[in-house]
Amino acid sequence: MMTVNEVSKLTGVSIRTLQYYDKIGLLHPAKYSESGYRLYDDTALEKLQQILLFRELEFPLKDIKVIMDSPDFDRSKALEQQITLLTLKKEHLENLICLARGIKMNGVKKMDFSAFDTSKMDEYAAQAKASWGNTPEYHEYEEKAKGRTKQEEQDIGKNMMQIFTEFGAMLDLQPDSEKVQAQVKKLQDYITENFYTCSDDVLHSLGNMYAGGGDFTTNIDNAGGTGTAEFVSRAIKIYCRK
């Protein structure tokens, strides 16, 4: 565990900013000390890295929170997009450096403003944001999340993982059994009630992500035991074929 002061020194993020992230529900500490000081574990630091990557790409805090709170959030996908965006940003800066060096050495010989063009980077950033937020499900989730307290958000996430814990207790059953299929229906209804309308098509897509590796698979297997994510994915496929 690291104190807020230690995290600030390690990351360069001010204590006031970390406190603000906690206040708006973007990054909560793992726990508080008996004296009330914020304490951060490795999971919180990993989340902070993700936040800082989004901030480096000039994503608003509000958008970052909604993206990372979404049940569809896939850290691996986000990292791939961030790598592409940062690479484009690097190329843009290198073009500006070359232009500045050329002006320093040779003076202004021609009015070339192509190095200032950010359209390629802006277009990809818009596509990346759209892949997370420009969907009916995103907007419905955003509407449902309005006015929720920090405790309510935590309870919703906790209850969601409890559903996967219950799936884990069914690993000795067949995924097409009545009990397992009823659990899939419970998962679908819970997502619809607390996040967005979970149609069979949406549920099928979620099932693919659950077993696709990355944070989804890890978190589900942590809740229900190794193999739970794959089991849930198979049960969802059967459910959606009916």
PDB file of C-alpha atoms in Angstrom:
ATOM      1  CA  MET A   1       0.000   0.000   0.000  1.00  0.00           C
ATOM      2  CA  MET A   2       1.153   3.533  -0.759  1.00  0.00           C
ATOM      3  CA  THR A   3      -0.016   6.761   0.827  1.00  0.00           C
ATOM      4  CA  VAL A   4      -1.438   9.569  -1.299  1.00  0.00           C
ATOM      5  CA  ASN A   5       1.813  11.488  -0.753  1.00  0.00           C
ATOM      6  CA  GLU A   6       3.899   8.550  -1.999  1.00  0.00           C
ATOM      7  CA  VAL A   7       1.654   8.106  -5.044  1.00  0.00           C
ATOM      8  CA  SER A   8       1.953  11.800  -5.814  1.00  0.00           C
ATOM      9  CA  LYS A   9       5.761  11.628  -5.708  1.00  0.00           C
ATOM     10  CA  LEU A  10       5.831   8.450  -7.808  1.00  0.00           C
ATOM     11  CA  THR A  11       3.444   9.640 -10.532  1.00  0.00           C
ATOM     12  CA  GLY A  12       3.820  13.411 -10.557  1.00  0.00           C
ATOM     13  CA  VAL A  13       0.077  13.761  -9.985  1.00  0.00           C
ATOM     14  CA  SER A  14      -0.629  16.317  -7.290  1.00  0.00           C
ATOM     15  CA  ILE A  15      -2.257  15.295  -4.022  1.00  0.00           C
ATOM     16  CA  ARG A  16      -5.072  17.729  -4.743  1.00  0.00           C
ATOM     17  CA  THR A  17      -5.716  16.032  -8.107  1.00  0.00           C
ATOM     18  CA  LEU A  18      -5.777  12.577  -6.512  1.00  0.00           C
ATOM     19  CA  GLN A  19      -8.216  13.862  -3.921  1.00  0.00           C
ATOM     20  CA  TYR A  20     -10.375  15.295  -6.691  1.00  0.00           C
ATOM     21  CA  TYR A  21     -10.327  11.981  -8.604  1.00  0.00           C
ATOM     22  CA  ASP A  22     -11.603  10.295  -5.447  1.00  0.00           C
ATOM     23  CA  LYS A  23     -14.286  12.951  -4.949  1.00  0.00           C
ATOM     24  CA  ILE A  24     -15.749  12.550  -8.460  1.00  0.00           C
ATOM     25  CA  GLY A  25     -15.560   8.750  -8.332  1.00  0.00           C
ATOM     26  CA  LEU A  26     -12.871   8.422 -10.998  1.00  0.00           C
ATOM     27  CA  LEU A  27     -10.213   6.799  -8.799  1.00  0.00           C
ATOM     28  CA  HIS A  28     -10.920   5.634  -5.290  1.00  0.00           C
ATOM     29  CA  PRO A  29      -8.117   4.574  -2.935  1.00  0.00           C
ATOM     30  CA  ALA A  30      -8.019   0.904  -2.022  1.00  0.00           C
ATOM     31  CA  LYS A  31      -8.830   1.845   1.564  1.00  0.00           C
ATOM     32  CA  TYR A  32      -8.268   4.472   4.226  1.00  0.00           C
ATOM     33  CA  SER A  33      -5.905   4.282   7.168  1.00  0.00           C
ATOM     34  CA  GLU A  34      -7.185   4.531  10.717  1.00  0.00           C
ATOM     35  CA  SER A  35      -6.199   8.199  10.578  1.00  0.00           C
ATOM     36  CA  GLY A  36      -8.279   8.715   7.433  1.00  0.00           C
ATOM     37  CA  TYR A  37      -5.402   8.870   4.937  1.00  0.00           C
ATOM     38  CA  ARG A  38      -5.929   7.489   1.438  1.00  0.00           C
ATOM     39  CA  LEU A  39      -4.031   4.270   0.663  1.00  0.00           C
ATOM     40  CA  TYR A  40      -3.488   2.909  -2.857  1.00  0.00           C
ATOM     41  CA  ASP A  41      -2.700  -0.663  -3.936  1.00  0.00           C
ATOM     42  CA  ASP A  42      -1.345  -1.967  -7.260  1.00  0.00           C
ATOM     43  CA  THR A  43      -4.843  -2.211  -8.757  1.00  0.00           C
ATOM     44  CA  ALA A  44      -5.496   1.461  -8.031  1.00  0.00           C
ATOM     45  CA  LEU A  45      -2.112   2.417  -9.514  1.00  0.00           C
ATOM     46  CA  GLU A  46      -2.878   0.434 -12.686  1.00  0.00           C
ATOM     47  CA  LYS A  47      -6.158   2.304 -12.996  1.00  0.00           C
ATOM     48  CA  LEU A  48      -4.322   5.596 -12.482  1.00  0.00           C
ATOM     49  CA  GLN A  49      -1.985   4.688 -15.359  1.00  0.00           C
ATOM     50  CA  GLN A  50      -5.017   4.134 -17.579  1.00  0.00           C
ATOM     51  CA  ILE A  51      -6.502   7.465 -16.528  1.00  0.00           C
ATOM     52  CA  LEU A  52      -3.251   9.312 -17.217  1.00  0.00           C
ATOM     53  CA  LEU A  53      -3.008   7.766 -20.688  1.00  0.00           C
ATOM     54  CA  PHE A  54      -6.510   9.006 -21.464  1.00  0.00           C
ATOM     55  CA  ARG A  55      -5.595  12.428 -20.060  1.00  0.00           C
ATOM     56  CA  GLU A  56      -2.441  12.525 -22.194  1.00  0.00           C
ATOM     57  CA  LEU A  57      -4.752  12.166 -25.170  1.00  0.00           C
ATOM     58  CA  GLU A  58      -6.915  15.021 -23.847  1.00  0.00           C
ATOM     59  CA  PHE A  59      -9.980  12.967 -22.974  1.00  0.00           C
ATOM     60  CA  PRO A  60     -12.224  14.937 -20.534  1.00  0.00           C
ATOM     61  CA  LEU A  61     -12.451  13.485 -17.026  1.00  0.00           C
ATOM     62  CA  LYS A  62     -16.198  12.975 -17.431  1.00  0.00           C
ATOM     63  CA  ASP A  63     -15.648  10.847 -20.542  1.00  0.00           C
ATOM     64  CA  ILE A  64     -12.876   8.850 -18.876  1.00  0.00           C
ATOM     65  CA  LYS A  65     -15.111   8.042 -15.911  1.00  0.00           C
ATOM     66  CA  VAL A  66     -18.005   6.856 -18.059  1.00  0.00           C
ATOM     67  CA  ILE A  67     -15.693   4.779 -20.273  1.00  0.00           C
ATOM     68  CA  MET A  68     -13.921   3.088 -17.372  1.00  0.00           C
ATOM     69  CA  ASP A  69     -17.134   2.527 -15.385  1.00  0.00           C
ATOM     70  CA  SER A  70     -18.861   0.886 -18.333  1.00  0.00           C
ATOM     71  CA  PRO A  71     -19.263  -2.908 -18.070  1.00  0.00           C
ATOM     72  CA  ASP A  72     -17.988  -3.010 -21.666  1.00  0.00           C
ATOM     73  CA  PHE A  73     -14.642  -1.461 -20.757  1.00  0.00           C
ATOM     74  CA  ASP A  74     -11.804  -3.578 -22.100  1.00  0.00           C
ATOM     75  CA  ARG A  75      -8.384  -2.429 -20.892  1.00  0.00           C
ATOM     76  CA  SER A  76      -6.545  -4.264 -23.687  1.00  0.00           C
ATOM     77  CA  LYS A  77      -8.632  -2.574 -26.369  1.00  0.00           C
ATOM     78  CA  ALA A  78      -8.138   0.817 -24.727  1.00  0.00           C
ATOM     79  CA  LEU A  79      -4.373   0.312 -24.593  1.00  0.00           C
ATOM     80  CA  GLU A  80      -4.216  -0.565 -28.290  1.00  0.00           C
ATOM     81  CA  GLN A  81      -6.126   2.603 -29.143  1.00  0.00           C
ATOM     82  CA  GLN A  82      -3.940   4.675 -26.847  1.00  0.00           C
ATOM     83  CA  ILE A  83      -0.756   3.257 -28.397  1.00  0.00           C
ATOM     84  CA  THR A  84      -2.012   4.194 -31.861  1.00  0.00           C
ATOM     85  CA  LEU A  85      -2.982   7.692 -30.742  1.00  0.00           C
ATOM     86  CA  LEU A  86       0.319   8.267 -28.949  1.00  0.00           C
ATOM     87  CA  THR A  87       2.213   7.067 -32.028  1.00  0.00           C
ATOM     88  CA  LEU A  88       0.295   9.563 -34.176  1.00  0.00           C
ATOM     89  CA  LYS A  89       1.031  12.271 -31.619  1.00  0.00           C
ATOM     90  CA  LYS A  90       4.741  11.334 -31.684  1.00  0.00           C
ATOM     91  CA  GLU A  91       4.816  11.584 -35.487  1.00  0.00           C
ATOM     92  CA  HIS A  92       3.113  14.977 -35.292  1.00  0.00           C
ATOM     93  CA  LEU A  93       5.693  16.275 -32.802  1.00  0.00           C
ATOM     94  CA  GLU A  94       8.581  14.914 -34.892  1.00  0.00           C
ATOM     95  CA  ASN A  95       7.226  16.783 -37.933  1.00  0.00           C
ATOM     96  CA  LEU A  96       7.058  20.001 -35.909  1.00  0.00           C
ATOM     97  CA  ILE A  97      10.635  19.498 -34.641  1.00  0.00           C
ATOM     98  CA  CYS A  98      11.894  18.960 -38.197  1.00  0.00           C
ATOM     99  CA  LEU A  99      10.088  22.092 -39.346  1.00  0.00           C
ATOM    100  CA  ALA A 100      11.515  24.175 -36.480  1.00  0.00           C
ATOM    101  CA  ARG A 101      15.050  22.895 -37.128  1.00  0.00           C
ATOM    102  CA  GLY A 102      14.691  23.654 -40.812  1.00  0.00           C
ATOM    103  CA  ILE A 103      13.587  27.211 -40.082  1.00  0.00           C
ATOM    104  CA  LYS A 104      16.491  27.659 -37.648  1.00  0.00           C
ATOM    105  CA  MET A 105      19.061  26.456 -40.182  1.00  0.00           C
ATOM    106  CA  ASN A 106      17.680  27.854 -43.407  1.00  0.00           C
ATOM    107  CA  GLY A 107      15.149  30.472 -42.480  1.00  0.00           C
ATOM    108  CA  VAL A 108      11.624  30.521 -43.866  1.00  0.00           C
ATOM    109  CA  LYS A 109      12.067  29.519 -47.517  1.00  0.00           C
ATOM    110  CA  LYS A 110       8.465  28.505 -48.158  1.00  0.00           C
ATOM    111  CA  MET A 111       5.180  28.743 -46.334  1.00  0.00           C
ATOM    112  CA  ASP A 112       4.661  25.061 -45.519  1.00  0.00           C
ATOM    113  CA  PHE A 113       2.048  24.469 -42.815  1.00  0.00           C
ATOM    114  CA  SER A 114       1.569  20.710 -43.338  1.00  0.00           C
ATOM    115  CA  ALA A 115       3.466  19.933 -40.107  1.00  0.00           C
ATOM    116  CA  PHE A 116       0.681  21.613 -38.148  1.00  0.00           C
ATOM    117  CA  ASP A 117      -1.985  19.321 -39.615  1.00  0.00           C
ATOM    118  CA  THR A 118      -3.528  17.174 -36.866  1.00  0.00           C
ATOM    119  CA  SER A 119      -6.465  15.860 -38.923  1.00  0.00           C
ATOM    120  CA  LYS A 120      -5.213  12.256 -38.980  1.00  0.00           C
ATOM    121  CA  MET A 121      -4.737  12.212 -35.217  1.00  0.00           C
ATOM    122  CA  ASP A 122      -8.056  13.999 -34.597  1.00  0.00           C
ATOM    123  CA  GLU A 123      -9.929  11.592 -36.853  1.00  0.00           C
ATOM    124  CA  TYR A 124      -8.558   8.511 -35.071  1.00  0.00           C
ATOM    125  CA  ALA A 125      -9.258  10.061 -31.648  1.00  0.00           C
ATOM    126  CA  ALA A 126     -12.859  10.689 -32.692  1.00  0.00           C
ATOM    127  CA  GLN A 127     -13.186   7.088 -33.869  1.00  0.00           C
ATOM    128  CA  ALA A 128     -11.714   5.783 -30.611  1.00  0.00           C
ATOM    129  CA  LYS A 129     -14.097   7.864 -28.509  1.00  0.00           C
ATOM    130  CA  ALA A 130     -17.024   6.825 -30.670  1.00  0.00           C
ATOM    131  CA  SER A 131     -16.193   3.152 -30.199  1.00  0.00           C
ATOM    132  CA  TRP A 132     -16.740   3.638 -26.458  1.00  0.00           C
ATOM    133  CA  GLY A 133     -19.344   6.334 -26.255  1.00  0.00           C
ATOM    134  CA  ASN A 134     -21.316   6.946 -29.426  1.00  0.00           C
ATOM    135  CA  THR A 135     -23.802   4.127 -28.959  1.00  0.00           C
ATOM    136  CA  PRO A 136     -27.367   3.965 -27.600  1.00  0.00           C
ATOM    137  CA  GLU A 137     -26.077   1.710 -24.807  1.00  0.00           C
ATOM    138  CA  TYR A 138     -23.495   4.313 -23.768  1.00  0.00           C
ATOM    139  CA  HIS A 139     -26.060   7.097 -23.604  1.00  0.00           C
ATOM    140  CA  GLU A 140     -28.541   4.917 -21.724  1.00  0.00           C
ATOM    141  CA  TYR A 141     -25.852   3.975 -19.216  1.00  0.00           C
ATOM    142  CA  GLU A 142     -24.879   7.620 -18.796  1.00  0.00           C
ATOM    143  CA  GLU A 143     -28.509   8.502 -18.072  1.00  0.00           C
ATOM    144  CA  LYS A 144     -28.937   5.684 -15.551  1.00  0.00           C
ATOM    145  CA  ALA A 145     -25.704   6.648 -13.762  1.00  0.00           C
ATOM    146  CA  LYS A 146     -26.788  10.241 -13.180  1.00  0.00           C
ATOM    147  CA  GLY A 147     -27.289  11.039  -9.533  1.00  0.00           C
ATOM    148  CA  ARG A 148     -25.912   7.764  -8.218  1.00  0.00           C
ATOM    149  CA  THR A 149     -23.779   8.033  -5.118  1.00  0.00           C
ATOM    150  CA  LYS A 150     -20.315   6.528  -4.832  1.00  0.00           C
ATOM    151  CA  GLN A 151     -21.699   3.818  -2.566  1.00  0.00           C
ATOM    152  CA  GLU A 152     -24.486   2.980  -5.012  1.00  0.00           C
ATOM    153  CA  GLU A 153     -21.982   2.606  -7.859  1.00  0.00           C
ATOM    154  CA  GLN A 154     -19.820   0.341  -5.722  1.00  0.00           C
ATOM    155  CA  ASP A 155     -22.822  -1.779  -4.706  1.00  0.00           C
ATOM    156  CA  ILE A 156     -23.914  -2.189  -8.330  1.00  0.00           C
ATOM    157  CA  GLY A 157     -20.453  -3.367  -9.344  1.00  0.00           C
ATOM    158  CA  LYS A 158     -20.218  -5.678  -6.348  1.00  0.00           C
ATOM    159  CA  ASN A 159     -23.614  -7.253  -7.089  1.00  0.00           C
ATOM    160  CA  MET A 160     -22.605  -7.719 -10.726  1.00  0.00           C
ATOM    161  CA  MET A 161     -19.539  -9.701  -9.674  1.00  0.00           C
ATOM    162  CA  GLN A 162     -21.703 -11.725  -7.275  1.00  0.00           C
ATOM    163  CA  ILE A 163     -23.632 -12.990 -10.292  1.00  0.00           C
ATOM    164  CA  PHE A 164     -20.372 -14.338 -11.710  1.00  0.00           C
ATOM    165  CA  THR A 165     -19.513 -15.867  -8.326  1.00  0.00           C
ATOM    166  CA  GLU A 166     -22.832 -17.725  -8.571  1.00  0.00           C
ATOM    167  CA  PHE A 167     -21.898 -18.882 -12.067  1.00  0.00           C
ATOM    168  CA  GLY A 168     -18.668 -20.230 -10.606  1.00  0.00           C
ATOM    169  CA  ALA A 169     -20.653 -22.442  -8.242  1.00  0.00           C
ATOM    170  CA  MET A 170     -22.314 -24.037 -11.290  1.00  0.00           C
ATOM    171  CA  LEU A 171     -19.181 -25.142 -13.147  1.00  0.00           C
ATOM    172  CA  ASP A 172     -20.052 -28.799 -12.562  1.00  0.00           C
ATOM    173  CA  LEU A 173     -23.309 -28.332 -14.509  1.00  0.00           C
ATOM    174  CA  GLN A 174     -23.818 -28.248 -18.257  1.00  0.00           C
ATOM    175  CA  PRO A 175     -24.064 -24.703 -19.698  1.00  0.00           C
ATOM    176  CA  ASP A 176     -27.418 -25.593 -21.280  1.00  0.00           C
ATOM    177  CA  SER A 177     -28.937 -26.780 -17.982  1.00  0.00           C
ATOM    178  CA  GLU A 178     -32.044 -25.029 -16.742  1.00  0.00           C
ATOM    179  CA  LYS A 179     -30.281 -23.594 -13.699  1.00  0.00           C
ATOM    180  CA  VAL A 180     -27.385 -22.136 -15.688  1.00  0.00           C
ATOM    181  CA  GLN A 181     -29.697 -20.695 -18.330  1.00  0.00           C
ATOM    182  CA  ALA A 182     -31.775 -19.065 -15.588  1.00  0.00           C
ATOM    183  CA  GLN A 183     -28.560 -17.482 -14.294  1.00  0.00           C
ATOM    184  CA  VAL A 184     -27.856 -16.070 -17.760  1.00  0.00           C
ATOM    185  CA  LYS A 185     -31.325 -14.501 -17.722  1.00  0.00           C
ATOM    186  CA  LYS A 186     -30.528 -13.041 -14.303  1.00  0.00           C
ATOM    187  CA  LEU A 187     -27.331 -11.504 -15.700  1.00  0.00           C
ATOM    188  CA  GLN A 188     -29.156 -10.060 -18.707  1.00  0.00           C
ATOM    189  CA  ASP A 189     -31.885  -8.549 -16.526  1.00  0.00           C
ATOM    190  CA  TYR A 190     -29.331  -7.069 -14.123  1.00  0.00           C
ATOM    191  CA  ILE A 191     -27.420  -5.361 -16.934  1.00  0.00           C
ATOM    192  CA  THR A 192     -30.671  -3.963 -18.355  1.00  0.00           C
ATOM    193  CA  GLU A 193     -31.771  -2.662 -14.969  1.00  0.00           C
ATOM    194  CA  ASN A 194     -28.489  -1.032 -13.967  1.00  0.00           C
ATOM    195  CA  PHE A 195     -26.532  -0.247 -17.148  1.00  0.00           C
ATOM    196  CA  TYR A 196     -28.371  -0.379 -20.488  1.00  0.00           C
ATOM    197  CA  THR A 197     -30.875  -2.470 -22.413  1.00  0.00           C
ATOM    198  CA  CYS A 198     -29.191  -5.835 -22.809  1.00  0.00           C
ATOM    199  CA  SER A 199     -30.733  -7.366 -25.919  1.00  0.00           C
ATOM    200  CA  ASP A 200     -29.745 -10.875 -26.973  1.00  0.00           C
ATOM    201  CA  ASP A 201     -27.371  -9.365 -29.548  1.00  0.00           C
ATOM    202  CA  VAL A 202     -25.697  -7.189 -26.920  1.00  0.00           C
ATOM    203  CA  LEU A 203     -25.525 -10.122 -24.501  1.00  0.00           C
ATOM    204  CA  HIS A 204     -23.936 -12.292 -27.195  1.00  0.00           C
ATOM    205  CA  SER A 205     -21.257  -9.637 -27.780  1.00  0.00           C
ATOM    206  CA  LEU A 206     -20.597  -9.408 -24.052  1.00  0.00           C
ATOM    207  CA  GLY A 207     -20.240 -13.177 -23.884  1.00  0.00           C
ATOM    208  CA  ASN A 208     -17.528 -13.065 -26.529  1.00  0.00           C
ATOM    209  CA  MET A 209     -15.673 -10.377 -24.577  1.00  0.00           C
ATOM    210  CA  TYR A 210     -15.984 -12.289 -21.312  1.00  0.00           C
ATOM    211  CA  ALA A 211     -13.940 -15.149 -22.772  1.00  0.00           C
ATOM    212  CA  GLY A 212     -11.706 -12.994 -24.934  1.00  0.00           C
ATOM    213  CA  GLY A 213      -8.939 -12.465 -22.412  1.00  0.00           C
ATOM    214  CA  GLY A 214      -7.910  -9.224 -20.732  1.00  0.00           C
ATOM    215  CA  ASP A 215      -9.604  -7.611 -17.754  1.00  0.00           C
ATOM    216  CA  PHE A 216     -13.033  -9.146 -18.397  1.00  0.00           C
ATOM    217  CA  THR A 217     -11.761 -12.711 -18.263  1.00  0.00           C
ATOM    218  CA  THR A 218      -9.450 -12.047 -15.312  1.00  0.00           C
ATOM    219  CA  ASN A 219     -12.111 -10.337 -13.187  1.00  0.00           C
ATOM    220  CA  ILE A 220     -14.772 -12.960 -13.890  1.00  0.00           C
ATOM    221  CA  ASP A 221     -12.384 -15.817 -13.150  1.00  0.00           C
ATOM    222  CA  ASN A 222     -11.338 -14.063  -9.948  1.00  0.00           C
ATOM    223  CA  ALA A 223     -14.991 -13.902  -8.896  1.00  0.00           C
ATOM    224  CA  GLY A 224     -16.062 -17.412  -9.860  1.00  0.00           C
ATOM    225  CA  GLY A 225     -12.872 -19.396 -10.219  1.00  0.00           C
ATOM    226  CA  THR A 226     -10.709 -20.370 -13.169  1.00  0.00           C
ATOM    227  CA  GLY A 227     -12.793 -21.192 -16.240  1.00  0.00           C
ATOM    228  CA  THR A 228     -15.844 -19.203 -15.170  1.00  0.00           C
ATOM    229  CA  ALA A 229     -15.529 -16.618 -17.954  1.00  0.00           C
ATOM    230  CA  GLU A 230     -15.384 -19.320 -20.637  1.00  0.00           C
ATOM    231  CA  PHE A 231     -18.294 -21.171 -18.997  1.00  0.00           C
ATOM    232  CA  VAL A 232     -20.440 -18.015 -18.922  1.00  0.00           C
ATOM    233  CA  SER A 233     -19.585 -17.293 -22.548  1.00  0.00           C
ATOM    234  CA  ARG A 234     -20.713 -20.767 -23.630  1.00  0.00           C
ATOM    235  CA  ALA A 235     -23.920 -20.498 -21.600  1.00  0.00           C
ATOM    236  CA  ILE A 236     -24.698 -17.108 -23.156  1.00  0.00           C
ATOM    237  CA  LYS A 237     -24.231 -18.480 -26.682  1.00  0.00           C
ATOM    238  CA  ILE A 238     -26.723 -21.264 -25.933  1.00  0.00           C
ATOM    239  CA  TYR A 239     -29.159 -18.793 -24.367  1.00  0.00           C
ATOM    240  CA  CYS A 240     -29.025 -16.452 -27.372  1.00  0.00           C
ATOM    241  CA  ARG A 241     -29.637 -19.283 -29.854  1.00  0.00           C
ATOM    242  CA  LYS A 242     -32.975 -20.132 -28.267  1.00  0.00           C
TER     243      LYS A 242
END
